[in-house]
CSV table of C-alpha atoms in Angstrom, one decimal:
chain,number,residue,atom,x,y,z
A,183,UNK,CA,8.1,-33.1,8.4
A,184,UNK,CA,11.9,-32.7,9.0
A,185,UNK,CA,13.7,-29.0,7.1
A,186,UNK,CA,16.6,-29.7,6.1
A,187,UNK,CA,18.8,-26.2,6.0
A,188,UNK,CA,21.5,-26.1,3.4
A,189,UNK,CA,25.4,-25.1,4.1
A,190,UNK,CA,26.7,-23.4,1.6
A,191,UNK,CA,30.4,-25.0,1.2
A,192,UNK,CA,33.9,-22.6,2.1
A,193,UNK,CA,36.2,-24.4,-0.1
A,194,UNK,CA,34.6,-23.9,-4.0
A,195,UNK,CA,32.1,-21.5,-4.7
A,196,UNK,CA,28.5,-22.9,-4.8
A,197,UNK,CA,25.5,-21.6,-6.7
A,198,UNK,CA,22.4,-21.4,-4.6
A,199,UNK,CA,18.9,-22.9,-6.1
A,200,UNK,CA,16.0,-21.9,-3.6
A,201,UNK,CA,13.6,-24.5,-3.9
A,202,UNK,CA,9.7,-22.8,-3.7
A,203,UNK,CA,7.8,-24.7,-2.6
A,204,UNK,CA,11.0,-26.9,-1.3
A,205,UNK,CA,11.7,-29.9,-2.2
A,206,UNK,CA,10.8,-33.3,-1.1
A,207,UNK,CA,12.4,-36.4,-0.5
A,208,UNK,CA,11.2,-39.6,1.9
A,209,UNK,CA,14.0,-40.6,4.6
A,210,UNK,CA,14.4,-44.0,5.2
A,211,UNK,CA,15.5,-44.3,9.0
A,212,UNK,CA,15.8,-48.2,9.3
A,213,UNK,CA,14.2,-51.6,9.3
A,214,UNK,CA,11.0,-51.6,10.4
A,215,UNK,CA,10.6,-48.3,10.2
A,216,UNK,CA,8.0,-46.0,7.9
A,217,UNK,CA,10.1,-43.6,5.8
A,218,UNK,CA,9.7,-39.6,6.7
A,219,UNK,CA,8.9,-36.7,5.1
A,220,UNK,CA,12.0,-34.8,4.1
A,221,UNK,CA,11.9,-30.7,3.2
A,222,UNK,CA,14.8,-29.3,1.3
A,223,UNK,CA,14.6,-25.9,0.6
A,224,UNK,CA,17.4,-25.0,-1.1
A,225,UNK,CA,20.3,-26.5,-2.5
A,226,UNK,CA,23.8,-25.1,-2.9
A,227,UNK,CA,25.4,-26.6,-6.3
A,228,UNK,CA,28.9,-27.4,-6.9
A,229,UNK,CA,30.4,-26.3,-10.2
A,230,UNK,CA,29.6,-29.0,-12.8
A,231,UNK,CA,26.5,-30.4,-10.5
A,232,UNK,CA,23.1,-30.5,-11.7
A,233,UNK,CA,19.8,-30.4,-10.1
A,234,UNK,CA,16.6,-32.6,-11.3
A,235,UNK,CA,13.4,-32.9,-11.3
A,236,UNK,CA,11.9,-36.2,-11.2
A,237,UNK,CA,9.5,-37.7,-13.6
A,238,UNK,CA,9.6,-41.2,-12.1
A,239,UNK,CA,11.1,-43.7,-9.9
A,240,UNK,CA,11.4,-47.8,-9.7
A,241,UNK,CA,11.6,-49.9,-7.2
A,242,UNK,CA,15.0,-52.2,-7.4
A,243,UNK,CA,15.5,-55.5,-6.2
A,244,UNK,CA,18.2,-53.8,-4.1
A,245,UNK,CA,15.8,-51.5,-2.6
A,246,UNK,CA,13.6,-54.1,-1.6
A,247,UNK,CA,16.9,-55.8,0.2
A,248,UNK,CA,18.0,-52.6,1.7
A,249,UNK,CA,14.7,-52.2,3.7
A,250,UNK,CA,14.3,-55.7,4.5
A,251,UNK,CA,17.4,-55.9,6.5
A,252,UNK,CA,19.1,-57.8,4.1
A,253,UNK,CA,21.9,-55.4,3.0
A,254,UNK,CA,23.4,-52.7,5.1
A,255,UNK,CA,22.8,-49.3,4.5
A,256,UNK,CA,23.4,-46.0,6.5
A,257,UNK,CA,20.7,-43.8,7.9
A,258,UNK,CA,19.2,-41.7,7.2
A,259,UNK,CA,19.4,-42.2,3.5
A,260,UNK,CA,17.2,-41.2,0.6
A,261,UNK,CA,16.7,-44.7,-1.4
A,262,UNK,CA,16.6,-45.1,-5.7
A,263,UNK,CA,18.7,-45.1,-7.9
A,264,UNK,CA,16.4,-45.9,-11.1
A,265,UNK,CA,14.9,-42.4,-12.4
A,266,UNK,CA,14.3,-40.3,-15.4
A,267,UNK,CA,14.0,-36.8,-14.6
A,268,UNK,CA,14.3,-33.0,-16.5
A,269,UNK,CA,17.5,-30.8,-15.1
A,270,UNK,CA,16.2,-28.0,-13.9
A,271,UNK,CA,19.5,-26.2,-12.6
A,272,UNK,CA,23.0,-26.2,-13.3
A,273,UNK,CA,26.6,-25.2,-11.2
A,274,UNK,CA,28.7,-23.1,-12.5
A,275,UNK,CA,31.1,-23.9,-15.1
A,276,UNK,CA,28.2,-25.7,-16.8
A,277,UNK,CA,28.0,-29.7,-16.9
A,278,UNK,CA,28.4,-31.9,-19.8
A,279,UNK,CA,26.8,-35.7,-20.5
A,280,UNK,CA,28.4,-38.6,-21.4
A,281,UNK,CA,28.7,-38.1,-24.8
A,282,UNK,CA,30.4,-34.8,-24.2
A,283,UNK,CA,28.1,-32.8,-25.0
A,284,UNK,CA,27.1,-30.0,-23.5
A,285,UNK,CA,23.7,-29.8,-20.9
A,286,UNK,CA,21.3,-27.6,-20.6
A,287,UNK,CA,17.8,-26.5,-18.5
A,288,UNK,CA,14.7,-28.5,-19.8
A,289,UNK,CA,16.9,-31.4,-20.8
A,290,UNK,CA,15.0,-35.1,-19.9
A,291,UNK,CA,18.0,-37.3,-18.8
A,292,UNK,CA,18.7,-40.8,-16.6
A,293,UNK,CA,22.1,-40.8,-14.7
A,294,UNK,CA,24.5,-43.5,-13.1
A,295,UNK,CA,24.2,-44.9,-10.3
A,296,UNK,CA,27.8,-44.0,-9.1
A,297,UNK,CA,29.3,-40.3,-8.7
A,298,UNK,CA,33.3,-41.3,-9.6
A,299,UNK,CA,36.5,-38.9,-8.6
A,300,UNK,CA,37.8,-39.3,-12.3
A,301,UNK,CA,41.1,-39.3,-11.6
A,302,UNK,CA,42.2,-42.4,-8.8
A,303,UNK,CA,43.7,-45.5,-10.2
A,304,UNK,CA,40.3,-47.2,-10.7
A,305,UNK,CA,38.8,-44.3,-13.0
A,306,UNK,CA,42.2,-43.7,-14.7
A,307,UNK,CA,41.8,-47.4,-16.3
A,308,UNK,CA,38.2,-47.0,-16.7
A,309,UNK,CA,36.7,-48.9,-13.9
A,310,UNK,CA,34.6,-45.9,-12.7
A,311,UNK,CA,32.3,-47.7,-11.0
A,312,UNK,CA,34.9,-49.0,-8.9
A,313,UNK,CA,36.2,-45.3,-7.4
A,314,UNK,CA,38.5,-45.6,-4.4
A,315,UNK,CA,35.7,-42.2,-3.2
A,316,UNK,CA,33.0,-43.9,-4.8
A,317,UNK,CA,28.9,-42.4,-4.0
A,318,UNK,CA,25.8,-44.2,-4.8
A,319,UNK,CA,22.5,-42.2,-5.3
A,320,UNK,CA,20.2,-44.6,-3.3
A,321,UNK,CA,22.8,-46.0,-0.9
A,322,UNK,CA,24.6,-42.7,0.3
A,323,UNK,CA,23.5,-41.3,4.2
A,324,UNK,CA,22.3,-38.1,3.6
A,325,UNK,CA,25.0,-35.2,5.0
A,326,UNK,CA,24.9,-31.0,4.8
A,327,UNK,CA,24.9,-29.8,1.0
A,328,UNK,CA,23.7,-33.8,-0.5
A,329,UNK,CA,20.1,-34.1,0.9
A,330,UNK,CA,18.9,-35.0,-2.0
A,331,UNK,CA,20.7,-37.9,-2.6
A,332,UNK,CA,18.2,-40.5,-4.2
A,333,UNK,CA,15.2,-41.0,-6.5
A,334,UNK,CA,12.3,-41.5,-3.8
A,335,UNK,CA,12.2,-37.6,-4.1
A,336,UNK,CA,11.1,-34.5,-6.1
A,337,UNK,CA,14.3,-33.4,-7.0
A,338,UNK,CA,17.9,-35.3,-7.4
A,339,UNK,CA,20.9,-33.5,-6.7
A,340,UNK,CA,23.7,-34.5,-8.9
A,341,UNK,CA,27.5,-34.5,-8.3
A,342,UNK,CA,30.2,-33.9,-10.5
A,343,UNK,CA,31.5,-37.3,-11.4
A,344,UNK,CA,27.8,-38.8,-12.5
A,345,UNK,CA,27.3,-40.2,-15.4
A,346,UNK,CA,24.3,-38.4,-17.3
A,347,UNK,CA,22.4,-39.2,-20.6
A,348,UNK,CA,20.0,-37.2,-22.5
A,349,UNK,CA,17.0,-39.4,-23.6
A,350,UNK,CA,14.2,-39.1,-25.9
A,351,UNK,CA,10.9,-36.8,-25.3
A,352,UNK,CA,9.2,-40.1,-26.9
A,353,UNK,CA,10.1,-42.8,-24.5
A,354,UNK,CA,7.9,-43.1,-21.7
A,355,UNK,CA,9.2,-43.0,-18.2
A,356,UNK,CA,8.8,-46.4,-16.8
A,357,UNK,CA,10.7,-47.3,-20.0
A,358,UNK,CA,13.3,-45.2,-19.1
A,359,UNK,CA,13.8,-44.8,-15.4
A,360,UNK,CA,15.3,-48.3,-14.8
A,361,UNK,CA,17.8,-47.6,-18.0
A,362,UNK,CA,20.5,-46.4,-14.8
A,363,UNK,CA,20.3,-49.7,-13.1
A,364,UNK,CA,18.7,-52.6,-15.2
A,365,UNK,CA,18.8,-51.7,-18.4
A,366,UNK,CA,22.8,-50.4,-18.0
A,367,UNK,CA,23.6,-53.7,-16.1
A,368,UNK,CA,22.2,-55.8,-18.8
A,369,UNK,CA,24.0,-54.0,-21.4
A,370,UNK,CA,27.1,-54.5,-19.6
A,371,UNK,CA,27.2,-58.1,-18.5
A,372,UNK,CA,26.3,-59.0,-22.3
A,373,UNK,CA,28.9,-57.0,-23.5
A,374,UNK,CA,31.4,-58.6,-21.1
A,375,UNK,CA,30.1,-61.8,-22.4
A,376,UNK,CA,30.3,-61.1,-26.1
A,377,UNK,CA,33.8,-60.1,-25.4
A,378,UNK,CA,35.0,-63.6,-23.8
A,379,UNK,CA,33.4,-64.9,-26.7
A,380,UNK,CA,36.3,-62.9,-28.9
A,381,UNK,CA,32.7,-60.6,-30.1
A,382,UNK,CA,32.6,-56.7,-30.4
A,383,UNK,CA,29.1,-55.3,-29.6
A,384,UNK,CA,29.0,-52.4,-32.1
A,385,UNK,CA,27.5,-48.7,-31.4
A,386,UNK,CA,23.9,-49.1,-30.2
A,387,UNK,CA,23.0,-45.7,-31.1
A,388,UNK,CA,19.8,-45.3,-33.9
A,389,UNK,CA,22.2,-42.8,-36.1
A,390,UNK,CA,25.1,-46.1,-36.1
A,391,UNK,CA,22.6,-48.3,-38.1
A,392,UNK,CA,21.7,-51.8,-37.3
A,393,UNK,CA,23.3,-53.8,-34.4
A,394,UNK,CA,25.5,-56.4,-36.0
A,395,UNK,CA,24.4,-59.9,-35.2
A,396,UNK,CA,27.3,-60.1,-32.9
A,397,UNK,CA,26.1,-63.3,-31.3
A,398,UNK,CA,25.0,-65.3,-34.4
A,399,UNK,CA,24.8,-69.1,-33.7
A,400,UNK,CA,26.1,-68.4,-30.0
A,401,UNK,CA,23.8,-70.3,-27.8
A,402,UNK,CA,22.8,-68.4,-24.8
A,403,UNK,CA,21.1,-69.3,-21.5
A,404,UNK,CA,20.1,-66.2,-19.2
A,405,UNK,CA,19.2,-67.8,-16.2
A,406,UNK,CA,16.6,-65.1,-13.6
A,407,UNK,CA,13.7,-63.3,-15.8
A,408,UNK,CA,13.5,-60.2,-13.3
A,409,UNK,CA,14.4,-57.0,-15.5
A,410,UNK,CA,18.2,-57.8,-15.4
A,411,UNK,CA,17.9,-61.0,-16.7
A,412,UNK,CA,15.0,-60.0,-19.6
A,413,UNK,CA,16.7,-57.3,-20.6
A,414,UNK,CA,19.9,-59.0,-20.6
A,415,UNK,CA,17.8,-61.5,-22.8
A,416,UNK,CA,16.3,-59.5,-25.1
A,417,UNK,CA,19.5,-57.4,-25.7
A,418,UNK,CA,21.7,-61.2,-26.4
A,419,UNK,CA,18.7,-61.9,-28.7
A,420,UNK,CA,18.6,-59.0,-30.7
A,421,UNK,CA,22.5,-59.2,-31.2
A,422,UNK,CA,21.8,-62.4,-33.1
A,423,UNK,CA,21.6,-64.8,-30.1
A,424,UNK,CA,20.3,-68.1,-29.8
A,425,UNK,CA,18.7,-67.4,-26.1
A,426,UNK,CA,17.4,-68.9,-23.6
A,427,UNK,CA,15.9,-67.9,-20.5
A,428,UNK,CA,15.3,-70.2,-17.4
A,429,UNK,CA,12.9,-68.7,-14.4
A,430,UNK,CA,10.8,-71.0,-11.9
A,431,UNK,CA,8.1,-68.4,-12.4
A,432,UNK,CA,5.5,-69.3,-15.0
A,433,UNK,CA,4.5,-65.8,-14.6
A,434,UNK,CA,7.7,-64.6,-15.0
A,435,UNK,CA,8.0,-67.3,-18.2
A,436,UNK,CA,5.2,-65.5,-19.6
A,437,UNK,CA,5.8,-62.1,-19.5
A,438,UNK,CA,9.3,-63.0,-21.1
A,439,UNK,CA,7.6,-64.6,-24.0
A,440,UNK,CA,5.8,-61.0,-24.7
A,441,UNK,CA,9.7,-60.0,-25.5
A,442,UNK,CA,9.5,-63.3,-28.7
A,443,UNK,CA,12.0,-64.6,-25.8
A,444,UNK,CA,12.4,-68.7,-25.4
A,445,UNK,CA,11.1,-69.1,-21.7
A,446,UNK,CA,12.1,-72.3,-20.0
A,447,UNK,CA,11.5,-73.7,-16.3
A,448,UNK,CA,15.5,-74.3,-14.5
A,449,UNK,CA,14.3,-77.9,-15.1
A,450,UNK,CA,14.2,-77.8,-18.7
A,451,UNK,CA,17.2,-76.7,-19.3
A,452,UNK,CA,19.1,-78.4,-22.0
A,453,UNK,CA,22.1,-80.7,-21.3
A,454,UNK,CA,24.3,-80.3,-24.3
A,455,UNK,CA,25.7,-76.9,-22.7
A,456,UNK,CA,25.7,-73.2,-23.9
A,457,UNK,CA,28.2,-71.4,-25.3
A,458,UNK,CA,27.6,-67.9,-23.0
A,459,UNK,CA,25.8,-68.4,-19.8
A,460,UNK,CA,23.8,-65.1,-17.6
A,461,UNK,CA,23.6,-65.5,-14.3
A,462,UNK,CA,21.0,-62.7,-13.0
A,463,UNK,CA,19.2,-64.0,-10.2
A,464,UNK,CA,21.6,-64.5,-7.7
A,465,UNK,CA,20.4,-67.8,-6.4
A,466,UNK,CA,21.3,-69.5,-9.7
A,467,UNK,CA,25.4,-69.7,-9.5
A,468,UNK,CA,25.7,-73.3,-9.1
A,469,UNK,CA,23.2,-73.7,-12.5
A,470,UNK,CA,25.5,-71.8,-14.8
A,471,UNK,CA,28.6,-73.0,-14.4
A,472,UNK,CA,26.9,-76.3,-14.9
A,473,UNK,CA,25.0,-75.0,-18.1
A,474,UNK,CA,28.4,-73.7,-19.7
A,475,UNK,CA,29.8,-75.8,-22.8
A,476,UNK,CA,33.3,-76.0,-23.1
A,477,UNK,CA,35.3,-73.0,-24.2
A,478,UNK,CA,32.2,-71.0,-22.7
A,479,UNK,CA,32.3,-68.2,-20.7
A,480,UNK,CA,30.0,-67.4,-17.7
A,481,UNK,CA,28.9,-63.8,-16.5
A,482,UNK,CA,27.7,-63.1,-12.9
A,483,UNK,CA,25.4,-60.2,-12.7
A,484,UNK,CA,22.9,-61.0,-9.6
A,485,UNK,CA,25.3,-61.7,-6.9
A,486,UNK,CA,24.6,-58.2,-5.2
A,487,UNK,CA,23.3,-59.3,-2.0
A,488,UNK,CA,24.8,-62.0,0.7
A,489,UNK,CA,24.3,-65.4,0.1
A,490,UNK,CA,25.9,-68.6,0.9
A,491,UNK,CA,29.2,-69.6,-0.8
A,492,UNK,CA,29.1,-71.5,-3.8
A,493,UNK,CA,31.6,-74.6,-4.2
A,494,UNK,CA,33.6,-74.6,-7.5
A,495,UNK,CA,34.6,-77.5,-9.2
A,496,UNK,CA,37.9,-75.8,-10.4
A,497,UNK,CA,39.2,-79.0,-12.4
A,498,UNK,CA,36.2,-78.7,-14.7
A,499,UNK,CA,36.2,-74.8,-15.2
A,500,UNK,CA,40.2,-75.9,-16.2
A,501,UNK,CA,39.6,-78.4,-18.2
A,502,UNK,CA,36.6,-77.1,-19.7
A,503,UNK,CA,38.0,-73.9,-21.3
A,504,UNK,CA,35.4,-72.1,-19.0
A,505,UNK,CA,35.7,-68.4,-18.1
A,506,UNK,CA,33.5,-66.7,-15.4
A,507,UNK,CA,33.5,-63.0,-15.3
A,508,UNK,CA,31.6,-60.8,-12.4
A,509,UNK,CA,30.0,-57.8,-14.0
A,510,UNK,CA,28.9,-54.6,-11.0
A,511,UNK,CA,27.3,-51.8,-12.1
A,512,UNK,CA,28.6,-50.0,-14.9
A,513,UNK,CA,30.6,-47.1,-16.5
A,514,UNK,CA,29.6,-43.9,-17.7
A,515,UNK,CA,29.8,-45.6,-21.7
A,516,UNK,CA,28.0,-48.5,-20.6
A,517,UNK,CA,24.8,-46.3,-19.5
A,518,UNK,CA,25.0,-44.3,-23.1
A,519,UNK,CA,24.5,-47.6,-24.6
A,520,UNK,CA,21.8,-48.6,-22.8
A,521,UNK,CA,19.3,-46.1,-23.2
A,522,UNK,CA,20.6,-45.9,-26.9
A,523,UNK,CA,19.4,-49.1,-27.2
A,524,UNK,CA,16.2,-48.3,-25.3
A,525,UNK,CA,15.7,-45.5,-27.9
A,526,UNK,CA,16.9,-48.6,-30.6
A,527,UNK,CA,16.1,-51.6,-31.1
A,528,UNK,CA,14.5,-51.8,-27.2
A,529,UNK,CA,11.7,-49.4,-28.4
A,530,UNK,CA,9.9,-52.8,-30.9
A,531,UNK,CA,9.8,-54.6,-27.1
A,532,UNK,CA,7.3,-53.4,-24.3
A,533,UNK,CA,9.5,-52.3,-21.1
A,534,UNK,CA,7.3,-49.9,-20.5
A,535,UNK,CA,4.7,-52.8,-19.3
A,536,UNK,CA,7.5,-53.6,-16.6
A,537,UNK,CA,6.2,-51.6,-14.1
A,538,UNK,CA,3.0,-53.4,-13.0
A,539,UNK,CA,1.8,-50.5,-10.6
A,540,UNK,CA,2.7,-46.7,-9.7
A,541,UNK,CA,2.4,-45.0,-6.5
A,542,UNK,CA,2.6,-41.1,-5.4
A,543,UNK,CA,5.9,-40.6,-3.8
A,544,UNK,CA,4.0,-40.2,-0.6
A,545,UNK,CA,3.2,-44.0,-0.4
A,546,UNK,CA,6.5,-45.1,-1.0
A,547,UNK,CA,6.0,-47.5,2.1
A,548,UNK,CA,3.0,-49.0,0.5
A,549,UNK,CA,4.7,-49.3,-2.6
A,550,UNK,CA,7.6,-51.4,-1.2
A,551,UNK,CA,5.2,-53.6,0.4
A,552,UNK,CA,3.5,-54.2,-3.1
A,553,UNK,CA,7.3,-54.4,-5.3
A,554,UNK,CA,8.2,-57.4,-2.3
A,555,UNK,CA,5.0,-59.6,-2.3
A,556,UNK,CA,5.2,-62.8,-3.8
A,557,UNK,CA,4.0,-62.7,-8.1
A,558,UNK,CA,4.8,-59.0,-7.7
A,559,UNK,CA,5.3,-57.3,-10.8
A,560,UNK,CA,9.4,-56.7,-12.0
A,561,UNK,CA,9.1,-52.7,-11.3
A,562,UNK,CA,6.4,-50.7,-9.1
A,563,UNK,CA,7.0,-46.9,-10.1
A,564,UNK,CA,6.9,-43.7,-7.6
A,565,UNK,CA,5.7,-40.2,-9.0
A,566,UNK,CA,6.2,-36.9,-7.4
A,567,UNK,CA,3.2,-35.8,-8.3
């Protein structure tokens, strides 16, 4: 087991949170490698951080990449970046969510993904999760004062600059914990979609009333049935969607059908064209732009990994009226919506059953293993206790 001792910072004044017994968090040290046992006694909070407990952690797709080799990362690092957790400790100054409201102790929450300056360029015209100083919980090396820097831990320390959402007691964890990744993606490539469709996706929130059927008589093809791409699904669908989704997986087929989703093999797909087109798998590029009708509009979501490039027939996205849009990540508004719709209209559809399996945070190895095997389930959870 490694100690990690905390610095307290010169430059702004830091309120100290000893940690009895101290926190835990497993260190991922590179390819090949098992992950370590990280101690954090202590941490030292900047004003307007937080400090939370976590109920739960998923696996990501990215995860899975990151450990595999397949996407760089620097080491040590403390991977996830999907988690529901209770604050537990706040900076000075105090700390406020999304919404503006104000946060307190005992508050259940989710967070972005992203910890954004606020005030470069990027954030000044909303593109947060763009930041010119951009950090990722899950993807950031672990340095003095930010041990605790991802969700494959006890305790997440979060930064000014994060996006954080208070979420319902009622709503069960491994509903909730991939609302900062999945469900927040989703929300925000369908949006983007609805949008290049000349549609407004209302307020999700339960207090704003029913969802308008935003998407009535749009016909829409999600193509990838992981969580991105069901979610993404279930949210088109419940805007008034004609949907679609396309997976080889007949596993994957049928698990989408528990969602009253339309679940089609790639093969099936019909000819005629669709009017807005989902691309979340990231091996599925090619398939969309063919699947678009014209004056549709295609949204990328799964491209987060390297892959080949893709050739573009330019003439026909010209000719065709054809718009393709790349949606990363997400702001700070784009997460309230999500879990709102978790707490919403998602609560009538069983995300919870998403995460097939859940390990102690101690066999995080074991549950990699499990979330990369072939007809693994779309999430495998980690607990701290």
């Amino acid at each position: 087991m490694r100690a990690a001792l905390v610095r307290p910072a010169e430059e702004v004044h830091r309120h100290d949170v000893p940690l009895r017994p101290a926190a835990v968090a497993m260190a991922w040290l590179g390819v090949g490698l098992p992950h370590e046992v990280l101690a954090v006694p202590g941490v030292a909070l900047a004003p307007h951080d937080v400090l939370v407990a976590v109920e739960m952690s998923t696996i990501c797709g990215s995860d899975i990449h990151t450990v595999q080799g397949r996407r760089h990362a620097p080491t040590p690092l403390v991977l996830g970046h999907e988690s529901v957790g209770r604050i537990i400790a706040i900076g000075d100054e105090g700390a406020r969510a999304v919404d503006g409201a104000a946060l307190h102790i005992g508050d259940r929450v989710v967070w972005s993904v992203t910890v954004s300056c606020g005030h470069c360029d990027r954030c000044l015209v909303g593109r947060t999760q763009k930041c010119r100083q951009l950090a990722k919980y899950g993807h950031a090396r672990i340095e003095p004062r930010w041990e605790l820097t991802g969700g494959f831990a006890g305790h997440v320390h979060l930064r000014a600059g994060t996006g954080i959402v208070r979420v319902p007691e009622a709503l069960p964890a491994a509903a909730l914990a991939p609302v900062s990744c999945a469900t927040a993606t989703a929300w925000a490539g369908v949006v983007r979609g609805a949008a290049l469709r000349g549609r407004a996706v209302p307020d999700p929130s339960p207090s704003a009333g029913e969802d308008a059927e935003v998407l009535a008589c749009e016909r829409v093809l999600v193509l990838g049935a992981g969580l991105v791409g069901l979610t993404a699904a279930v949210i088109a669908a419940e805007l008034g969607g004609r949907v679609q989704i396309a997976d080889p997986d007949p596993a994957r087929r049928a698990f989408a059908e528990r969602f009253a989703l339309t679940a089609i093999s790639p093969d099936d797909v019909a000819e005629e064209g669709f009017d807005l087109v989902i691309e979340a798998s990231g091996h599925a590029v090619r398939a969309a732009l063919d699947a678009v009708d014209v004056g549709g509009a295609v949204v990328l979501l799964g491209s987060v990994f390297p892959a080949d490039p893709v050739p573009l027939d330019a003439e026909r996205i010209v000719r065709g009226l054809v718009t393709v849009a790349g949606v990363h990540n997400y702001t700070g508004a784009e997460l309230h919506a999500a879990a709102a719709f978790m707490a919403g209209r998602g609560r009538a559809h069983p995300f919870a059953d998403a995460v097939g399996a859940v390990h102690p945070l101690a066999a995080v190895d074991t549950a990699l293993v499990q979330a990369a095997a072939p007809g693994a389930p779309l999430r495998v959870g980690l607990t701290p206790r």
